[in-house]
Coordinates of C-alpha atoms and ligand atoms in Angstrom, one line a residue:
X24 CA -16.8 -11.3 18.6
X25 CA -15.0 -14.4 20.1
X26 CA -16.9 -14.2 23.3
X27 CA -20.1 -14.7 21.4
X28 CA -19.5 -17.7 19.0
X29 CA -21.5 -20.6 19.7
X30 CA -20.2 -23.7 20.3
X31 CA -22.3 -26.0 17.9
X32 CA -21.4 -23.0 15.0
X33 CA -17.6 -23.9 16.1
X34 CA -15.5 -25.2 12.7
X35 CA -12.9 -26.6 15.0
X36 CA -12.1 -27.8 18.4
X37 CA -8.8 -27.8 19.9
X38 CA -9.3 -30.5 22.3
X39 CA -5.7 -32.3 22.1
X40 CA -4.5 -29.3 21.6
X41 CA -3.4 -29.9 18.1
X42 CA -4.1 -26.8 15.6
X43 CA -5.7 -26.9 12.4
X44 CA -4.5 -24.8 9.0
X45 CA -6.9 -24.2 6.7
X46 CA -6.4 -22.7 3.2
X47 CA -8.5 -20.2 2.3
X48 CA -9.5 -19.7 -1.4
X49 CA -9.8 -15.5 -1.1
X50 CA -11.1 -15.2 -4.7
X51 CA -9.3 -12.7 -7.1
X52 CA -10.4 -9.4 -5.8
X53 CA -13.8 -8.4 -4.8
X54 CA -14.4 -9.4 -1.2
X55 CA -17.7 -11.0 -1.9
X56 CA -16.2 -13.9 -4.2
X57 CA -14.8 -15.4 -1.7
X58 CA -16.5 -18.8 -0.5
X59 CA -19.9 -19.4 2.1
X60 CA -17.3 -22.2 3.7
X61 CA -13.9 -19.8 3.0
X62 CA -15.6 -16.7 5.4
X63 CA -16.9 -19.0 7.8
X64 CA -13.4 -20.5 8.5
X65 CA -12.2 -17.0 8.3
X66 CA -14.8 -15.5 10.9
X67 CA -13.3 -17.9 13.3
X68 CA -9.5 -17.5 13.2
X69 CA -7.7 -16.9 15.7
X70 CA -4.1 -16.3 13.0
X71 CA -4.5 -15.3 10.0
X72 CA -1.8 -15.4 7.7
X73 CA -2.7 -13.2 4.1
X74 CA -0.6 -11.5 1.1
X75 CA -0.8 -8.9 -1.5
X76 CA -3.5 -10.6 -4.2
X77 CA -6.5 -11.1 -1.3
X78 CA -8.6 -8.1 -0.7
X79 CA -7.6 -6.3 2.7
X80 CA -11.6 -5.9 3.4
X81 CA -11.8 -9.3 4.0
X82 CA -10.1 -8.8 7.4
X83 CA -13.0 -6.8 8.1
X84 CA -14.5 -10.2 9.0
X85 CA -12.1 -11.3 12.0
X86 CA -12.4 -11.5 15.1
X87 CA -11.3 -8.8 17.3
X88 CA -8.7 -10.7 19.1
X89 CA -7.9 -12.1 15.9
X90 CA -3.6 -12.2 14.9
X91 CA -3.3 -10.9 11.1
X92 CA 0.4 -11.8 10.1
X93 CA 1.2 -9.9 6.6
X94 CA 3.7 -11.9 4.3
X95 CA 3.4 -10.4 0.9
X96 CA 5.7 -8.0 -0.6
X97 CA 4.2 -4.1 -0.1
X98 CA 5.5 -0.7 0.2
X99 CA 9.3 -1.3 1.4
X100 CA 8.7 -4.7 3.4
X101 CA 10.4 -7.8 1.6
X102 CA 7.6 -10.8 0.8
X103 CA 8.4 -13.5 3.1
X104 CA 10.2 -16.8 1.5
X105 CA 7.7 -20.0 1.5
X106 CA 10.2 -21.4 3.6
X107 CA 9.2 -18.7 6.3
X108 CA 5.4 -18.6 5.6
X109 CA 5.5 -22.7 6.3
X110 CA 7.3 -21.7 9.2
X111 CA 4.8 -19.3 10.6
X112 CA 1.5 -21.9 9.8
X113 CA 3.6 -24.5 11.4
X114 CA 4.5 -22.9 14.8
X115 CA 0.8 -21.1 15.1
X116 CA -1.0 -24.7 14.4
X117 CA 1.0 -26.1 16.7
X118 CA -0.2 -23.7 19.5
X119 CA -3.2 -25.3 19.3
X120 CA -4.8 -22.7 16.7
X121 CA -7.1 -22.2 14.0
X122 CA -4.7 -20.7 11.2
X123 CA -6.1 -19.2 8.1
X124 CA -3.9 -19.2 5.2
X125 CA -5.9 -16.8 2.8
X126 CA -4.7 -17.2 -0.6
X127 CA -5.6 -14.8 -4.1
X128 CA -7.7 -16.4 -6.2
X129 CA -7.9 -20.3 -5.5
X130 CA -5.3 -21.6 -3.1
X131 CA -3.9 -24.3 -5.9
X132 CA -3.7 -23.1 -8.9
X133 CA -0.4 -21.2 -9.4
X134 CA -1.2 -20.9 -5.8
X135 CA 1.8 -22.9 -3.9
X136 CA -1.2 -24.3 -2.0
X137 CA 0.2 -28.0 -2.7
X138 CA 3.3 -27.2 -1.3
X139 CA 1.7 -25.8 1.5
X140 CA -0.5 -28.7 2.8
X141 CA 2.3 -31.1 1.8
X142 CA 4.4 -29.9 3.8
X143 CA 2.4 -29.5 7.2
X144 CA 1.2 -33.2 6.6
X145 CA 5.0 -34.3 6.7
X146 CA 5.3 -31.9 10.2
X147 CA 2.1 -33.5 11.6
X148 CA -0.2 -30.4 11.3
X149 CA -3.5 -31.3 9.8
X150 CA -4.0 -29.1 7.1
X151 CA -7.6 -28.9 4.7
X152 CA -8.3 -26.4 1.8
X153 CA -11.3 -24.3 0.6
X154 CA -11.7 -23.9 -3.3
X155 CA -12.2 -20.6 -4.6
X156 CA -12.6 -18.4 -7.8
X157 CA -9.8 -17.7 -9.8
X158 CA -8.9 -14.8 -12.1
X159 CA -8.3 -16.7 -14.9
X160 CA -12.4 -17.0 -15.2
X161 CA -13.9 -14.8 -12.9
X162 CA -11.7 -11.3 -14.7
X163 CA -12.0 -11.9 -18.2
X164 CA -16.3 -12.7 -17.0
X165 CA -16.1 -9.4 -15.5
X166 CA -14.7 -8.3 -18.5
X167 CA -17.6 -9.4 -20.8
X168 CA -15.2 -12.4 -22.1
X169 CA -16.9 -15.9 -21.3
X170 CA -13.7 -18.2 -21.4
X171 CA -15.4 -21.1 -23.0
X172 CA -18.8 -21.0 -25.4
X173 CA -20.4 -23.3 -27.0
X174 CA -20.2 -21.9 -30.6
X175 CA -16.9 -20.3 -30.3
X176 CA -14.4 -22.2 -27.4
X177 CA -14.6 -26.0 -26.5
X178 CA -11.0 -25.7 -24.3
X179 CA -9.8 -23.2 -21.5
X180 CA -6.5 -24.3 -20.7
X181 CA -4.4 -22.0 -17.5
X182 CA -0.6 -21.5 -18.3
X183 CA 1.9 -19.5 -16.3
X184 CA 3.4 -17.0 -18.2
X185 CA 6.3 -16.3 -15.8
X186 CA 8.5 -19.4 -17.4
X187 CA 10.6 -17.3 -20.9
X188 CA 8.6 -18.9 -23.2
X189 CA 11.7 -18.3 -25.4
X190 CA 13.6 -20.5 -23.7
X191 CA 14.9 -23.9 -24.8
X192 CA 13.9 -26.2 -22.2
X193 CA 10.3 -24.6 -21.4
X194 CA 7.5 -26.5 -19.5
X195 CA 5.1 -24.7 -21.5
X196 CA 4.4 -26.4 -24.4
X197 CA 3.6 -23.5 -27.2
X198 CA 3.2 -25.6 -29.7
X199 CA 0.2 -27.0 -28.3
X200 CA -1.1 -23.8 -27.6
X201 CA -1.1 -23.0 -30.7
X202 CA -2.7 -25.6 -31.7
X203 CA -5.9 -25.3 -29.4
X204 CA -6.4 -21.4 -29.7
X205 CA -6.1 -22.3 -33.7
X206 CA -9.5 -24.6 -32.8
X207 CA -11.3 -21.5 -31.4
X208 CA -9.7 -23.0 -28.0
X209 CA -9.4 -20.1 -25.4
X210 CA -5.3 -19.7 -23.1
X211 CA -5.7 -17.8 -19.9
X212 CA -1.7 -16.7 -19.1
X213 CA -1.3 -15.9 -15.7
X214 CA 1.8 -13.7 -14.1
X215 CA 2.1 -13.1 -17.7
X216 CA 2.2 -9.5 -18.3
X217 CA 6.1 -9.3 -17.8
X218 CA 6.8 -11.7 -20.7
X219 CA 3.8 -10.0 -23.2
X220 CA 6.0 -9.6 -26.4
X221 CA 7.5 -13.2 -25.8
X222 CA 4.2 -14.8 -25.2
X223 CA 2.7 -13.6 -28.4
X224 CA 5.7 -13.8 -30.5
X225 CA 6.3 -16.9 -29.6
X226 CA 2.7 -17.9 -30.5
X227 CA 3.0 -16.3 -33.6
X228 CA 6.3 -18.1 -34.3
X229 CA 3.8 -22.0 -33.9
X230 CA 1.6 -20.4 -36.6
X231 CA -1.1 -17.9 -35.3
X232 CA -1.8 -15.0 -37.1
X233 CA -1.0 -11.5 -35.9
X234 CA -4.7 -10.5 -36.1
X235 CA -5.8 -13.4 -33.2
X236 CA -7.6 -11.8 -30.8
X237 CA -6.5 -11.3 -27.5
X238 CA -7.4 -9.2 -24.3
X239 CA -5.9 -8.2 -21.0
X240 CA -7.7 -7.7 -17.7
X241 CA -6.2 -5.9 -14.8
X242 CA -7.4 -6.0 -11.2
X243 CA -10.7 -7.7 -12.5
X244 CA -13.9 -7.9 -10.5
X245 CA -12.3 -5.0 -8.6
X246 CA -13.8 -1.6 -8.6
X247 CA -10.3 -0.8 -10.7
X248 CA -10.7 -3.3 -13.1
X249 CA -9.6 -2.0 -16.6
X250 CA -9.1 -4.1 -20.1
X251 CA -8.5 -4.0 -23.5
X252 CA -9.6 -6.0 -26.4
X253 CA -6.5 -6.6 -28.8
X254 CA -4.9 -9.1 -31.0
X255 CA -1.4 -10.9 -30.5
X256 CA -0.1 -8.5 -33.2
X257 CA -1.2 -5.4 -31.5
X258 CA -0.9 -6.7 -27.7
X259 CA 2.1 -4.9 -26.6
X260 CA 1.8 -1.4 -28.2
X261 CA -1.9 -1.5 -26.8
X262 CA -0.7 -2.6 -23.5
X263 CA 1.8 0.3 -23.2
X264 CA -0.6 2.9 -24.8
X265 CA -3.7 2.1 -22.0
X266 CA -1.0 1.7 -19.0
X267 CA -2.2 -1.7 -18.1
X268 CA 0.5 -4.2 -15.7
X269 CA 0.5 -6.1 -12.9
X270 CA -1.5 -8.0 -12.1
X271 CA -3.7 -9.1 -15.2
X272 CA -4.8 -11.8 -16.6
X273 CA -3.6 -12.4 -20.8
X274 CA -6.4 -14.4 -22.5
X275 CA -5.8 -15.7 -26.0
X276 CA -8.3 -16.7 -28.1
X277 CA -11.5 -16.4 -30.5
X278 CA -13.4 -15.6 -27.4
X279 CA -11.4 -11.9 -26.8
X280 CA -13.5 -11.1 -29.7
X281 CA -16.7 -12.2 -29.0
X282 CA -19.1 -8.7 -28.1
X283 CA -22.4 -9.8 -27.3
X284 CA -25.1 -8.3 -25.8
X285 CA -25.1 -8.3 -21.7
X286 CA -21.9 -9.7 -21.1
X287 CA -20.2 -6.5 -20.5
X288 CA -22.6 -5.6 -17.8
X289 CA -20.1 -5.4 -14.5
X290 CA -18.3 -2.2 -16.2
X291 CA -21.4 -0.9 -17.9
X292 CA -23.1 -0.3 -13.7
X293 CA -23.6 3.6 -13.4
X294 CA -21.0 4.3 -11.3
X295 CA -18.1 2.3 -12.6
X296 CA -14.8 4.1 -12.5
X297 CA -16.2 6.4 -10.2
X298 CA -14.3 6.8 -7.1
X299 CA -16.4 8.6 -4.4
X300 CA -15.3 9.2 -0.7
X301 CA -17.8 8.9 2.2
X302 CA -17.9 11.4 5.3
X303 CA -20.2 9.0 7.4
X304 CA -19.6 7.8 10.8
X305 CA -18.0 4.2 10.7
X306 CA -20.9 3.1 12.2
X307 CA -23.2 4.7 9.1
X308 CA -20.5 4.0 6.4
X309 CA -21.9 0.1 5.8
X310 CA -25.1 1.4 3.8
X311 CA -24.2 3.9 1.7
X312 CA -20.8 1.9 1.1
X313 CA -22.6 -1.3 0.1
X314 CA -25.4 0.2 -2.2
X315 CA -22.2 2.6 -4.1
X316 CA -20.7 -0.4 -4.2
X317 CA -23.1 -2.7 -5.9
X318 CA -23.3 -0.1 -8.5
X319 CA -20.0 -0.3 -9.5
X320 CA -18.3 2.8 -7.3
X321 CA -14.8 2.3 -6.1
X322 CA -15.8 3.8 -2.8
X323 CA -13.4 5.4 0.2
X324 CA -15.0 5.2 3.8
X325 CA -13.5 8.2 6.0
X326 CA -15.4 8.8 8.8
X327 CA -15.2 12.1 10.1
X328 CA -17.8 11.6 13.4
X329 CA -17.1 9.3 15.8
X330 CA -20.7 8.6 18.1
X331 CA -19.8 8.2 21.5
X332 CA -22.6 8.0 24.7
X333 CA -23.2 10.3 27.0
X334 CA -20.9 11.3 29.3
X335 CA -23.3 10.8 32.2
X336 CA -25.8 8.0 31.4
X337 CA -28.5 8.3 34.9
X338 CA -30.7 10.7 33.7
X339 CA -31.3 8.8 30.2
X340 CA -31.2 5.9 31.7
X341 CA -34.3 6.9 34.4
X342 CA -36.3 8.6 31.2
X343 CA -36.2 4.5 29.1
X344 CA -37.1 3.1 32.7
X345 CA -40.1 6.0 33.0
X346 CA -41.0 5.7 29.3
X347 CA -44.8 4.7 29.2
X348 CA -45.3 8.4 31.4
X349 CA -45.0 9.6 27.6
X350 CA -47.5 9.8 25.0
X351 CA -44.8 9.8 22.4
X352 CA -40.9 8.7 21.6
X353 CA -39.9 10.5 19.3
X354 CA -36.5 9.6 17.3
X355 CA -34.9 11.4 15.0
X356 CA -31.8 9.4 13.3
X357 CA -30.6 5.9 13.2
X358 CA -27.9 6.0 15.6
X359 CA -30.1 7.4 17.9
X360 CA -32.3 4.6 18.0
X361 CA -29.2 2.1 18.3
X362 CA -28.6 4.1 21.5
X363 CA -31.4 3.3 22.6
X364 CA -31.6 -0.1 21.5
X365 CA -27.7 -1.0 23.1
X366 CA -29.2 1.1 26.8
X367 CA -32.4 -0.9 26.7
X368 CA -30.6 -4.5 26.1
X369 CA -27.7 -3.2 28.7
X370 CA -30.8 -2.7 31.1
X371 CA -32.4 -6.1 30.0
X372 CA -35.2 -4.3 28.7
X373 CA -36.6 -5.8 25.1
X374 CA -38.9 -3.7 22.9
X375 CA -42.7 -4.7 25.2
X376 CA -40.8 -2.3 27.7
X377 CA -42.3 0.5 25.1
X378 CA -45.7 -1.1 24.4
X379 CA -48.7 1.9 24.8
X380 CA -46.4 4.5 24.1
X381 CA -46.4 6.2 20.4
X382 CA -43.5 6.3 18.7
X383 CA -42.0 9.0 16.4
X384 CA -39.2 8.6 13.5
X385 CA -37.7 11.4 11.2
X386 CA -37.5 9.5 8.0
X387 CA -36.7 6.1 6.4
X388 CA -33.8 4.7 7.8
X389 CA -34.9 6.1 11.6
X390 CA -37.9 3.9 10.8
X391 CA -35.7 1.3 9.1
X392 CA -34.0 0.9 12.7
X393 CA -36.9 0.9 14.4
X394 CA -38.2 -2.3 12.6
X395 CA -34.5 -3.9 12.8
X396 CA -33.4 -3.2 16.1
X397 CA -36.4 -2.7 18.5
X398 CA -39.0 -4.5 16.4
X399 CA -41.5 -1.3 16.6
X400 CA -43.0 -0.1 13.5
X401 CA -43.3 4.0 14.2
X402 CA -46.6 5.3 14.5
X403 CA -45.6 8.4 12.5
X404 CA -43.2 8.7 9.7
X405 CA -43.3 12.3 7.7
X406 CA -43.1 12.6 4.2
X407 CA -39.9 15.2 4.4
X408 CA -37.4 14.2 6.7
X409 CA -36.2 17.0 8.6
X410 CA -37.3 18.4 12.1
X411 CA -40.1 20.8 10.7
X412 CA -42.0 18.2 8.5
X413 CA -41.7 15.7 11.8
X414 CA -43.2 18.9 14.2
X415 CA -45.8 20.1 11.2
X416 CA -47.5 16.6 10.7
X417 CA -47.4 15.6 14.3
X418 CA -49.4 18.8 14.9
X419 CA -51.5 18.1 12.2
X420 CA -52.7 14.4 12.5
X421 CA -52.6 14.4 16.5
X422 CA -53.7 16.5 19.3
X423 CA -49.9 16.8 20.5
X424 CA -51.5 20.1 23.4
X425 CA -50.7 18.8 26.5
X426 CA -48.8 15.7 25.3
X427 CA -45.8 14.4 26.9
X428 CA -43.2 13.9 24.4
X429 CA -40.0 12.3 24.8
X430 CA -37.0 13.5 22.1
X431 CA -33.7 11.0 23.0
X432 CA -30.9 12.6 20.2
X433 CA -28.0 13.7 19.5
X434 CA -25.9 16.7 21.4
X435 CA -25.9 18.8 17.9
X436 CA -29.6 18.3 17.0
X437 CA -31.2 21.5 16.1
X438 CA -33.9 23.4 18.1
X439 CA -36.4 23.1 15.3
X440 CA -38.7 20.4 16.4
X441 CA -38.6 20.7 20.3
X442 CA -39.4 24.7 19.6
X443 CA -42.4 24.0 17.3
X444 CA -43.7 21.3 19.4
X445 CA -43.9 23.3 22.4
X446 CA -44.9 26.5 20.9
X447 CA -48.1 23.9 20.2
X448 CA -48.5 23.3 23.6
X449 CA -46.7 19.8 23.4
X450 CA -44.3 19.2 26.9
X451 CA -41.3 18.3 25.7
X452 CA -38.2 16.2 27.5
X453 CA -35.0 16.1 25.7
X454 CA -32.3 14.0 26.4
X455 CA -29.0 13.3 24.4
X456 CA -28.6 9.8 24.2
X457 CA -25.3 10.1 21.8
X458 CA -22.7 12.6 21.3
X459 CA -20.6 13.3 17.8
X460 CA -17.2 13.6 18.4
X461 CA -14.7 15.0 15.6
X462 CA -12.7 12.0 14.6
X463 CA -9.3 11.7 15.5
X464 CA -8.1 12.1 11.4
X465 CA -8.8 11.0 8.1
X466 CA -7.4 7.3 7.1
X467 CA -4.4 7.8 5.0
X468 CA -6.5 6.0 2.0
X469 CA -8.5 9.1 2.0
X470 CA -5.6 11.8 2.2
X471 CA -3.6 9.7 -0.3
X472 CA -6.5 9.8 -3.1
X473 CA -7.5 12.8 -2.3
X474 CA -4.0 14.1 -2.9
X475 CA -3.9 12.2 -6.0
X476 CA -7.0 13.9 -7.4
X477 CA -8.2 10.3 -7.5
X478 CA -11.6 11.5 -5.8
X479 CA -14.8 12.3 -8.5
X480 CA -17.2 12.2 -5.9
X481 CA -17.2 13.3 -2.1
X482 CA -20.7 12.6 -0.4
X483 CA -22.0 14.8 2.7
X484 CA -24.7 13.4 4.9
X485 CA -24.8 15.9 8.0
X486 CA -24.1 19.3 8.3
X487 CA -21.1 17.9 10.6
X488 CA -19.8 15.7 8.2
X489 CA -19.2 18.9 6.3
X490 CA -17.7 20.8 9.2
X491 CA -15.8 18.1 10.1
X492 CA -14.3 17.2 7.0
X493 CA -13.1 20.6 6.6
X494 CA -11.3 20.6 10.4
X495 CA -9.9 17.1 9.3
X496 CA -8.8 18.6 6.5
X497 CA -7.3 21.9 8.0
X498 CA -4.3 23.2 5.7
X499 CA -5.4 21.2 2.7
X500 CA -9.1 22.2 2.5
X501 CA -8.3 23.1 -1.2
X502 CA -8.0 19.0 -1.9
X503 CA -11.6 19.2 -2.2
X504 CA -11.8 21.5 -5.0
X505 CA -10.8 18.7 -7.2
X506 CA -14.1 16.6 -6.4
X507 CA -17.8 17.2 -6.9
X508 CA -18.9 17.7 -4.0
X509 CA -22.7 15.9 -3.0
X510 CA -25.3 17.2 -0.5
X511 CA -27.8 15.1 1.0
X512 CA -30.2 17.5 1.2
X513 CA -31.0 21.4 2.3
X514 CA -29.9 21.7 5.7
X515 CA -26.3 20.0 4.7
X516 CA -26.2 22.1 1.6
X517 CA -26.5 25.6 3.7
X518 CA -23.5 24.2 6.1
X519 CA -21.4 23.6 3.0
X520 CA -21.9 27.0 1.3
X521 CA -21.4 28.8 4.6
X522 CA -17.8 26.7 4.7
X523 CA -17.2 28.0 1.1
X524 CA -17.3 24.0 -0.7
X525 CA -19.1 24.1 -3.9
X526 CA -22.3 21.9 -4.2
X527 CA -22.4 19.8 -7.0
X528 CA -25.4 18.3 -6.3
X529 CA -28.1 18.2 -4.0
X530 CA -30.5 14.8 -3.4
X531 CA -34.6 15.4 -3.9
X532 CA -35.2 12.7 -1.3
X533 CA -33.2 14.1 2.0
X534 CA -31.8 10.3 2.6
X535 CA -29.3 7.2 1.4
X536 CA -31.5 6.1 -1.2
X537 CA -32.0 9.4 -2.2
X538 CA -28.3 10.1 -2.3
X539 CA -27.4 7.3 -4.5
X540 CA -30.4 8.0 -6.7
X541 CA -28.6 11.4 -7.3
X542 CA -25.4 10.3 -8.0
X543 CA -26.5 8.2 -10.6
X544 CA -28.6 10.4 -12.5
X545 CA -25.4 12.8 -12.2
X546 CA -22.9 10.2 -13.9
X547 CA -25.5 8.7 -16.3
X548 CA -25.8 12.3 -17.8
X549 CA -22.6 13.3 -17.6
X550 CA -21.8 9.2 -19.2
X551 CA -24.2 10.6 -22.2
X552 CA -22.5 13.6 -22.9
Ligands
SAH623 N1 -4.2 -18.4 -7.3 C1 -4.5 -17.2 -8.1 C2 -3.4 -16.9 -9.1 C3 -2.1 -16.5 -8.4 S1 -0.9 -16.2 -9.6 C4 -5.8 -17.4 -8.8 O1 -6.4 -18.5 -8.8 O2 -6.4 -16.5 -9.4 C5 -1.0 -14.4 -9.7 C6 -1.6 -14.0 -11.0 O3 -3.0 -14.1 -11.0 C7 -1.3 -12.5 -11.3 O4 0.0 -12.3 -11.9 C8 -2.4 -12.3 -12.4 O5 -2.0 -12.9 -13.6 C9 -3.5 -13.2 -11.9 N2 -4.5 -12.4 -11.1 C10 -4.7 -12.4 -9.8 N3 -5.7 -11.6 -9.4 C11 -6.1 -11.0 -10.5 C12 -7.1 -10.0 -10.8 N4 -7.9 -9.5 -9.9 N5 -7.2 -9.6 -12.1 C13 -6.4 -10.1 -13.1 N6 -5.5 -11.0 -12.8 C14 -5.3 -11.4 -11.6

């Protein structure tokens, strides 16, 4: 957050006072095309100013404290004029702020992105640009369609295809066009969709033949991205029959036709077109969201758990400052250890605070946290990852009669391992060092898809998340009956058949990479039916 950026990482310094705009190049859809130099700028802002075509995640990336001003057209609000968005970048910079003007796609072409920094040089704002990846490349890639190749395509040329291409006095010279897609030459038409019939009628009319191919890409590099393979004959019937529109890119050219291996791998990823909701807490979501992700999931965070800290922190906080009177820590989730990672920093304690004392984890990513956030590598990880596998092989490899042991976890952890541990003659001292809270109600994205039977996949990590989902829920529990429902592992499963959902699956491996593992397997078989 703002209070921790360095100076020397500072991008701008408003020592006169005088602001600075910079366009940002947000790239055409997936948040992780924008630029190294584009998200540094944006990481800093203290106004940024976005529309409709950049991806809403990449506000994820502000600063807290950060202004987001919205000027696209969405819903019922009116897009703001240019007149009025020059307006805005014009009275922030000259408050003496960083303004980011994100911008689909790259900020110039068919951007306004000229206009822009023309006109806050003649109002004495200092205005610089980022370049970025635009659709016109980046979605037919995505597609499988290279837009040049050195066999097929020597020319890419970029035409707006908002200008009637019927019209008299066109600046769109069709003729031309023609001419170079005749050569093997590839035309991407942007904002084109609208004007389909015209554009390829009016190609037609120069000399192409109805059977030159063509394709259309909607939403590409998204997790929505569709397409079709056509020909400028075909293009519109197609277009209507597969529902694509707005926005899309319309590539013309030899190189719609071109199918060669590996270059349709981005919608050949496991789980593309799947859309899979998770019930993590916002803190947990980033893992499982990022790994669904990469496989090509359109995935829906909605956190059901919120992890709050005790209510009361002084008896926690005099067992971490009593610690080495254990013989073990033992931890038994990933939060958990963040707990105690935030408490020990907040008490200016670093990770020698724990040296001599034997440390505990329940499975991988409690072990994972371990390593990240304390810098301890656990003494004792068990090969199944719930409470009796943790209490079974700490009996077995260690004398734990007579031990000290020190459990810090959450207020819903079952009795499991405490109970075995003692009954082997193990002194136990448990603390709750977090508390899960029922979130306050789903995000509307959730409701909306889940409504709109939109949802293949819901994933279930806790037994909580399944209870809570349900409450969140309430009236409309039935929504869920429309989705296949996923179970990280035994303990989840047996809260979701005692709340009546219907398991779809069940992970082998009780964790995240075992969940995704699953899920994959699932759609791969069900892709091969
Ligand atoms: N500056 C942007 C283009 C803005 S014009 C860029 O460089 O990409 C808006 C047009 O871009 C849309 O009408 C559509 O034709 C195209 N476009 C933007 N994002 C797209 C996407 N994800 N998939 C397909 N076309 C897209």
């Amino acid at each position: 957050m703002k209070q921790n950026l360095r100076k020397s990482n500072r991008l701008f310094h408003n020592t006169d006072q005088k602001g600075l705009v910079v366009l940002v190049s947000a790239g055409p859809g997936d948040p992780g095309l924008i630029t190294v130099a584009g998200l540094d700028y944006l990481k800093q802002a203290d106004v940024v100013v976005y529309d409709a075509l950049s991806n809403p995640k990449l506000l994820d990336n502000v600063q807290l404290d950060a202004e987001l001003i919205y000027v696209g057209k969405r819903g019922g609000n009116h897009a703001k004029t240019q007149d009025e968005i020059n307006n805005i970048l014009v009275e922030n910079a000259n408050k003496g702020k960083l303004v980011i003007r994100l911008k689909g796609g790259d900020a110039y072409l068919f951007g306004r992105g000229a206009e822009e920094i023309a006109y806050l040089s003649e109002h004495g704002v200092e205005g610089i640009v980022i370049p970025g990846v635009t659709a016109g490349i980046a979605a037919p890639m995505m597609a499988g369609i290279p837009v040049t190749h050195r066999k097929i395509a020597s020319t890419v040329t970029f035409v707006t295809g908002h200008e009637d291409p019927t019209k008299d006095q066109t600046a769109v010279d069709y003729q031309s066009l023609a001419g170079l897609i005749a050569k093997g030459g590839t035309v991407c038409f942007y904002m084109g969709v609208g004007r389909l019939g015209a554009i390829c009628q009016v190609l037609q009319s120069h000399g192409l033949e109805a059977d030159t191919p063509a394709a259309l890409v909607q939403w590409g590099t998204t997790p929505q991205q569709r397409h079709i393979v056509t020909s400028l004959g075909s293009a519109v019937a197609d277009v209507q029959a597969a529902g694509i529109s707005s926005p899309a890119i319309i590539l013309v050219g030899k190189v719609a036709a071109t199918n060669e291996p590996g270059l349709d791998f981005f919608t050949s990823r496991p789980l593309f077109g799947q859309t899979i909701l998770i019930t993590r807490t916002r803190q947990q979501a980033s893992d499982l969201s990022i790994q669904l992700g990469a496989l090509g999931a359109k995935v829906i965070e909605a956190p059901t758990i919120d992890i709050v800290g005790p209510e009361d922190w002084s008896d926690v906080d005099a067992v971490i400052k009593d610690v080495k009177a254990y013989d073990w820590l033992v931890l038994t989730s990933r939060n958990g250890v963040s707990a105690l990672a935030d408490r020990m920093a907040m008490m200016n304690l670093d990770a020698r605070h724990l040296a001599g004392v034997q440390v505990a984890a329940i499975g991988s990513s409690t072990a994972e946290a371990l390593e990240e956030l304390l810098n301890i590598i656990p003494d004792l990880v068990p090969t199944k990852f719930v409470g009796e596998s943790l209490a079974a092989e700490l009996i077995a490899k260690h004398d734990v009669s007579g031990k000290k042991m020190l459990l810090l976890r959450a207020d819903i952890a079952r009795p499991a391992l405490p109970k075995l541990l003692a009954q082997a003659g193990a002194q136990i001292t448990e603390h709750v060092i977090y508390q899960t809270k029922l979130a306050d109600t789903l995000p509307a994205e959730a409701f909306e898809a889940l409504r709109e039977k939109q949802v293949d996949w819901v994933t279930f990590t806790s037994s909580s998340t399944a209870a809570n989902m349900v409450e969140l829920l309430g009236d409309e529990k039935a929504l869920l009956n429309d989705c296949k429902l996923a179970s990280i592992g035994p303990i989840t499963s047996q809260t979701m058949q005692k709340l009546g959902l219907d398991i779809a699956l069940e992970a082998t491996q009780s964790d995240i990479p075992g969940l995704v593992a699953a899920l994959v397997d699932a759609c791969t078989v069900e892709q091969a039916k």
